[in-house]
Amino acid sequence: MTTVEEVLGRPDQGVERKATRVAVHTFRPRRSWPAVITGLAILMVAVVSAAEVISALAGSPLRLIPVGRAGEFAATTTWSQPSVQIASAVLALIGLALIVLALAPGRSRWTVLRTGDPALVVGLTRPALRRAVSAAAQEVSGVEGAHVVVRGHRLRVHVRTGMRTSEGLAEEVTAAVERRLEELAPLRSMRIVTHVRHAEG
């Protein structure tokens, strides 16, 4: 099978680095759920606050928020009090946690493939990667079945064989999987762990 590099030609280092950056950025997992939850919480607070202010200006306050008690508390409380300092520290930690959560990448469901072209970005889903690796393992003589688990940059290949002696089979399967990965050209190298199980009967 012809690899992507053979089809497109070997790019220079600058173009390849740019292509790598584009691919990583394109398939970088987004933290959408934390952003949605935080946005909804802020929206609810803003709507309630706006309703309270508008109703108060209209002369019939809703009193959804105990503004009077909050104002009295703020007027009689200083920054040096332990309750205020603890509340401020908790809010600062929550804000810091939200920032870290937004900046840290989530778990990617894609395996980015190397193309060498910034205009061409290719990704392989985990099920597709499992199928490709499983097919490569089953092409090895003596393998009756294969099951692949993808975890991060690690591939666990479990093969089943009916042969009485399976000496060297794990190495052959590993080599077949390595060849398939060379054809796919993932952006980051993957570690392969192969286990051989003898079929009963």
mmCIF file of C-alpha atoms in Angstrom:
data_model
loop_
_atom_site.group_PDB
_atom_site.id
_atom_site.type_symbol
_atom_site.label_atom_id
_atom_site.label_comp_id
_atom_site.label_asym_id
_atom_site.label_seq_id
_atom_site.Cartn_x
_atom_site.Cartn_y
_atom_site.Cartn_z
ATOM 1 C CA MET A 1 0.000 0.000 0.000
ATOM 2 C CA THR A 2 1.243 3.457 -0.877
ATOM 3 C CA THR A 3 1.798 5.789 2.038
ATOM 4 C CA VAL A 4 0.665 9.404 2.155
ATOM 5 C CA GLU A 5 4.271 10.606 2.030
ATOM 6 C CA GLU A 6 4.918 8.584 -1.152
ATOM 7 C CA VAL A 7 1.879 10.119 -2.857
ATOM 8 C CA LEU A 8 2.492 13.708 -1.820
ATOM 9 C CA GLY A 9 6.274 13.668 -1.750
ATOM 10 C CA ARG A 10 8.473 14.473 1.214
ATOM 11 C CA PRO A 11 7.721 18.080 2.317
ATOM 12 C CA ASP A 12 10.354 20.413 3.695
ATOM 13 C CA GLN A 13 10.641 20.792 7.465
ATOM 14 C CA GLY A 14 8.933 24.203 7.646
ATOM 15 C CA VAL A 15 5.857 23.047 5.747
ATOM 16 C CA GLU A 16 5.721 19.816 7.744
ATOM 17 C CA ARG A 17 5.875 21.702 11.046
ATOM 18 C CA LYS A 18 3.072 23.993 9.909
ATOM 19 C CA ALA A 19 1.011 21.002 8.796
ATOM 20 C CA THR A 20 1.535 19.379 12.209
ATOM 21 C CA ARG A 21 0.393 22.529 14.037
ATOM 22 C CA VAL A 22 -2.705 22.838 11.847
ATOM 23 C CA ALA A 23 -3.625 19.177 12.317
ATOM 24 C CA VAL A 24 -3.152 19.285 16.097
ATOM 25 C CA HIS A 25 -5.203 22.489 16.363
ATOM 26 C CA THR A 26 -7.974 21.144 14.123
ATOM 27 C CA PHE A 27 -8.455 17.919 16.052
ATOM 28 C CA ARG A 28 -7.837 19.413 19.492
ATOM 29 C CA PRO A 29 -10.793 18.307 21.616
ATOM 30 C CA ARG A 30 -12.954 21.149 22.859
ATOM 31 C CA ARG A 31 -14.327 21.407 26.377
ATOM 32 C CA SER A 32 -17.847 22.267 25.215
ATOM 33 C CA TRP A 33 -19.904 20.905 28.135
ATOM 34 C CA PRO A 34 -18.138 22.905 30.889
ATOM 35 C CA ALA A 35 -18.494 26.023 28.744
ATOM 36 C CA VAL A 36 -22.213 25.374 28.167
ATOM 37 C CA ILE A 37 -22.897 24.720 31.868
ATOM 38 C CA THR A 38 -20.952 27.807 32.971
ATOM 39 C CA GLY A 39 -22.659 29.933 30.322
ATOM 40 C CA LEU A 40 -26.133 28.762 31.393
ATOM 41 C CA ALA A 41 -25.351 29.451 35.063
ATOM 42 C CA ILE A 42 -24.154 32.981 34.267
ATOM 43 C CA LEU A 43 -27.179 33.553 32.018
ATOM 44 C CA MET A 44 -29.586 32.500 34.788
ATOM 45 C CA VAL A 45 -27.914 34.852 37.284
ATOM 46 C CA ALA A 46 -28.022 37.696 34.741
ATOM 47 C CA VAL A 47 -31.720 37.128 33.920
ATOM 48 C CA VAL A 48 -32.733 36.992 37.589
ATOM 49 C CA SER A 49 -30.677 40.107 38.363
ATOM 50 C CA ALA A 50 -32.147 42.002 35.408
ATOM 51 C CA ALA A 51 -35.701 41.003 36.388
ATOM 52 C CA GLU A 52 -35.059 42.138 39.943
ATOM 53 C CA VAL A 53 -33.693 45.524 38.858
ATOM 54 C CA ILE A 54 -36.466 46.156 36.313
ATOM 55 C CA SER A 55 -39.205 45.194 38.749
ATOM 56 C CA ALA A 56 -37.679 47.408 41.440
ATOM 57 C CA LEU A 57 -37.565 50.369 39.035
ATOM 58 C CA ALA A 58 -41.201 49.691 38.132
ATOM 59 C CA GLY A 59 -42.184 49.982 41.797
ATOM 60 C CA SER A 60 -43.080 46.331 42.515
ATOM 61 C CA PRO A 61 -39.871 44.359 43.234
ATOM 62 C CA LEU A 62 -39.999 40.594 42.729
ATOM 63 C CA ARG A 63 -37.768 39.976 45.758
ATOM 64 C CA LEU A 64 -36.291 36.830 44.161
ATOM 65 C CA ILE A 65 -32.964 37.878 45.630
ATOM 66 C CA PRO A 66 -32.828 39.110 49.256
ATOM 67 C CA VAL A 67 -31.250 42.414 48.210
ATOM 68 C CA GLY A 68 -31.991 44.159 51.501
ATOM 69 C CA ARG A 69 -30.279 41.578 53.667
ATOM 70 C CA ALA A 70 -27.391 41.345 51.218
ATOM 71 C CA GLY A 71 -26.961 45.128 51.332
ATOM 72 C CA GLU A 72 -26.971 45.157 55.119
ATOM 73 C CA PHE A 73 -24.418 42.338 55.189
ATOM 74 C CA ALA A 74 -22.154 44.177 52.708
ATOM 75 C CA ALA A 75 -22.426 47.425 54.698
ATOM 76 C CA THR A 76 -21.413 45.827 57.992
ATOM 77 C CA THR A 77 -18.761 43.406 56.691
ATOM 78 C CA THR A 78 -15.080 44.164 56.108
ATOM 79 C CA TRP A 79 -12.552 42.389 53.887
ATOM 80 C CA SER A 80 -10.568 41.313 56.932
ATOM 81 C CA GLN A 81 -13.333 39.094 58.302
ATOM 82 C CA PRO A 82 -12.641 35.329 57.953
ATOM 83 C CA SER A 83 -15.994 34.607 56.280
ATOM 84 C CA VAL A 84 -15.269 37.096 53.492
ATOM 85 C CA GLN A 85 -11.726 35.819 53.002
ATOM 86 C CA ILE A 86 -12.896 32.202 52.863
ATOM 87 C CA ALA A 87 -15.670 33.051 50.378
ATOM 88 C CA SER A 88 -13.196 35.015 48.235
ATOM 89 C CA ALA A 89 -10.707 32.120 48.265
ATOM 90 C CA VAL A 90 -13.430 29.636 47.275
ATOM 91 C CA LEU A 91 -14.593 31.845 44.388
ATOM 92 C CA ALA A 92 -10.988 32.357 43.244
ATOM 93 C CA LEU A 93 -10.392 28.587 43.279
ATOM 94 C CA ILE A 94 -13.577 27.995 41.278
ATOM 95 C CA GLY A 95 -12.467 30.584 38.722
ATOM 96 C CA LEU A 96 -8.982 29.076 38.520
ATOM 97 C CA ALA A 97 -10.470 25.587 38.071
ATOM 98 C CA LEU A 98 -12.674 26.853 35.230
ATOM 99 C CA ILE A 99 -9.659 28.443 33.515
ATOM 100 C CA VAL A 100 -7.597 25.250 33.832
ATOM 101 C CA LEU A 101 -10.543 23.187 32.581
ATOM 102 C CA ALA A 102 -10.924 25.469 29.566
ATOM 103 C CA LEU A 103 -7.216 25.402 28.691
ATOM 104 C CA ALA A 104 -6.584 21.687 29.248
ATOM 105 C CA PRO A 105 -7.399 19.553 26.200
ATOM 106 C CA GLY A 106 -10.120 16.982 26.561
ATOM 107 C CA ARG A 107 -9.983 13.368 25.518
ATOM 108 C CA SER A 108 -9.650 13.169 21.766
ATOM 109 C CA ARG A 109 -11.740 10.720 19.766
ATOM 110 C CA TRP A 110 -9.498 11.134 16.731
ATOM 111 C CA THR A 111 -6.095 9.878 15.690
ATOM 112 C CA VAL A 112 -4.450 12.613 13.642
ATOM 113 C CA LEU A 113 -2.649 11.385 10.524
ATOM 114 C CA ARG A 114 0.446 12.989 9.038
ATOM 115 C CA THR A 115 -0.076 14.537 5.599
ATOM 116 C CA GLY A 116 2.737 17.075 5.331
ATOM 117 C CA ASP A 117 0.302 19.568 3.783
ATOM 118 C CA PRO A 118 -1.228 22.383 5.904
ATOM 119 C CA ALA A 119 -4.230 22.448 3.537
ATOM 120 C CA LEU A 120 -4.968 18.738 4.043
ATOM 121 C CA VAL A 121 -6.024 17.575 7.508
ATOM 122 C CA VAL A 122 -6.900 13.918 8.051
ATOM 123 C CA GLY A 123 -8.134 12.212 11.195
ATOM 124 C CA LEU A 124 -9.123 8.639 11.944
ATOM 125 C CA THR A 125 -11.776 7.793 14.513
ATOM 126 C CA ARG A 126 -10.943 5.268 17.217
ATOM 127 C CA PRO A 127 -13.341 2.630 15.810
ATOM 128 C CA ALA A 128 -11.784 3.068 12.364
ATOM 129 C CA LEU A 129 -8.289 2.736 13.837
ATOM 130 C CA ARG A 130 -9.350 -0.407 15.721
ATOM 131 C CA ARG A 131 -10.763 -1.924 12.538
ATOM 132 C CA ALA A 132 -7.634 -1.118 10.542
ATOM 133 C CA VAL A 133 -5.314 -2.596 13.181
ATOM 134 C CA SER A 134 -7.573 -5.631 13.690
ATOM 135 C CA ALA A 135 -7.590 -6.326 9.945
ATOM 136 C CA ALA A 136 -3.786 -6.125 9.852
ATOM 137 C CA ALA A 137 -3.488 -8.542 12.781
ATOM 138 C CA GLN A 138 -5.896 -11.039 11.213
ATOM 139 C CA GLU A 139 -3.827 -11.124 8.026
ATOM 140 C CA VAL A 140 -1.067 -12.907 9.977
ATOM 141 C CA SER A 141 -1.049 -16.647 9.421
ATOM 142 C CA GLY A 142 -2.438 -18.544 12.409
ATOM 143 C CA VAL A 143 -4.555 -15.697 13.787
ATOM 144 C CA GLU A 144 -8.229 -16.657 14.029
ATOM 145 C CA GLY A 145 -9.490 -13.445 15.584
ATOM 146 C CA ALA A 146 -8.283 -10.113 16.896
ATOM 147 C CA HIS A 147 -9.579 -7.547 19.342
ATOM 148 C CA VAL A 148 -7.960 -4.112 19.618
ATOM 149 C CA VAL A 149 -8.189 -1.592 22.460
ATOM 150 C CA VAL A 150 -7.046 1.994 21.890
ATOM 151 C CA ARG A 151 -6.056 4.017 24.954
ATOM 152 C CA GLY A 152 -4.317 7.282 24.271
ATOM 153 C CA HIS A 153 -1.204 6.455 22.268
ATOM 154 C CA ARG A 154 -1.242 2.779 23.211
ATOM 155 C CA LEU A 155 -2.653 -0.103 21.212
ATOM 156 C CA ARG A 156 -3.487 -3.369 22.954
ATOM 157 C CA VAL A 157 -3.890 -6.144 20.408
ATOM 158 C CA HIS A 158 -5.463 -9.384 21.659
ATOM 159 C CA VAL A 159 -5.287 -12.184 19.104
ATOM 160 C CA ARG A 160 -6.741 -15.665 19.213
ATOM 161 C CA THR A 161 -5.018 -18.628 17.594
ATOM 162 C CA GLY A 162 -5.772 -22.315 17.193
ATOM 163 C CA MET A 163 -2.130 -23.292 16.808
ATOM 164 C CA ARG A 164 -0.645 -25.462 19.523
ATOM 165 C CA THR A 165 2.591 -23.507 19.558
ATOM 166 C CA SER A 166 2.411 -19.753 19.091
ATOM 167 C CA GLU A 167 6.097 -18.966 19.382
ATOM 168 C CA GLY A 168 6.880 -15.812 17.458
ATOM 169 C CA LEU A 169 3.209 -15.095 16.685
ATOM 170 C CA ALA A 170 3.069 -12.022 18.914
ATOM 171 C CA GLU A 171 6.125 -10.589 17.160
ATOM 172 C CA GLU A 172 4.572 -11.227 13.729
ATOM 173 C CA VAL A 173 1.326 -9.551 14.742
ATOM 174 C CA THR A 174 3.227 -6.583 16.183
ATOM 175 C CA ALA A 175 5.211 -6.236 12.954
ATOM 176 C CA ALA A 176 2.013 -6.403 10.856
ATOM 177 C CA VAL A 177 0.397 -3.715 13.007
ATOM 178 C CA GLU A 178 3.520 -1.546 12.767
ATOM 179 C CA ARG A 179 3.419 -1.809 8.969
ATOM 180 C CA ARG A 180 -0.233 -0.786 8.931
ATOM 181 C CA LEU A 181 0.529 2.186 11.179
ATOM 182 C CA GLU A 182 3.358 3.209 8.855
ATOM 183 C CA GLU A 183 0.824 3.220 6.013
ATOM 184 C CA LEU A 184 -1.651 5.272 8.026
ATOM 185 C CA ALA A 185 1.130 7.582 9.310
ATOM 186 C CA PRO A 186 -0.296 8.768 12.650
ATOM 187 C CA LEU A 187 1.083 12.103 13.801
ATOM 188 C CA ARG A 188 2.272 10.664 17.104
ATOM 189 C CA SER A 189 3.914 7.294 17.513
ATOM 190 C CA MET A 190 1.850 4.579 19.153
ATOM 191 C CA ARG A 191 3.011 1.848 21.484
ATOM 192 C CA ILE A 192 1.840 -1.657 20.573
ATOM 193 C CA VAL A 193 1.256 -4.379 23.144
ATOM 194 C CA THR A 194 0.271 -7.785 21.740
ATOM 195 C CA HIS A 195 -1.285 -10.653 23.691
ATOM 196 C CA VAL A 196 -1.849 -14.131 22.249
ATOM 197 C CA ARG A 197 -4.620 -16.403 23.501
ATOM 198 C CA HIS A 198 -5.101 -20.011 22.459
ATOM 199 C CA ALA A 199 -8.565 -20.923 21.226
ATOM 200 C CA GLU A 200 -10.219 -23.806 23.019
ATOM 201 C CA GLY A 201 -11.082 -26.993 21.183
#
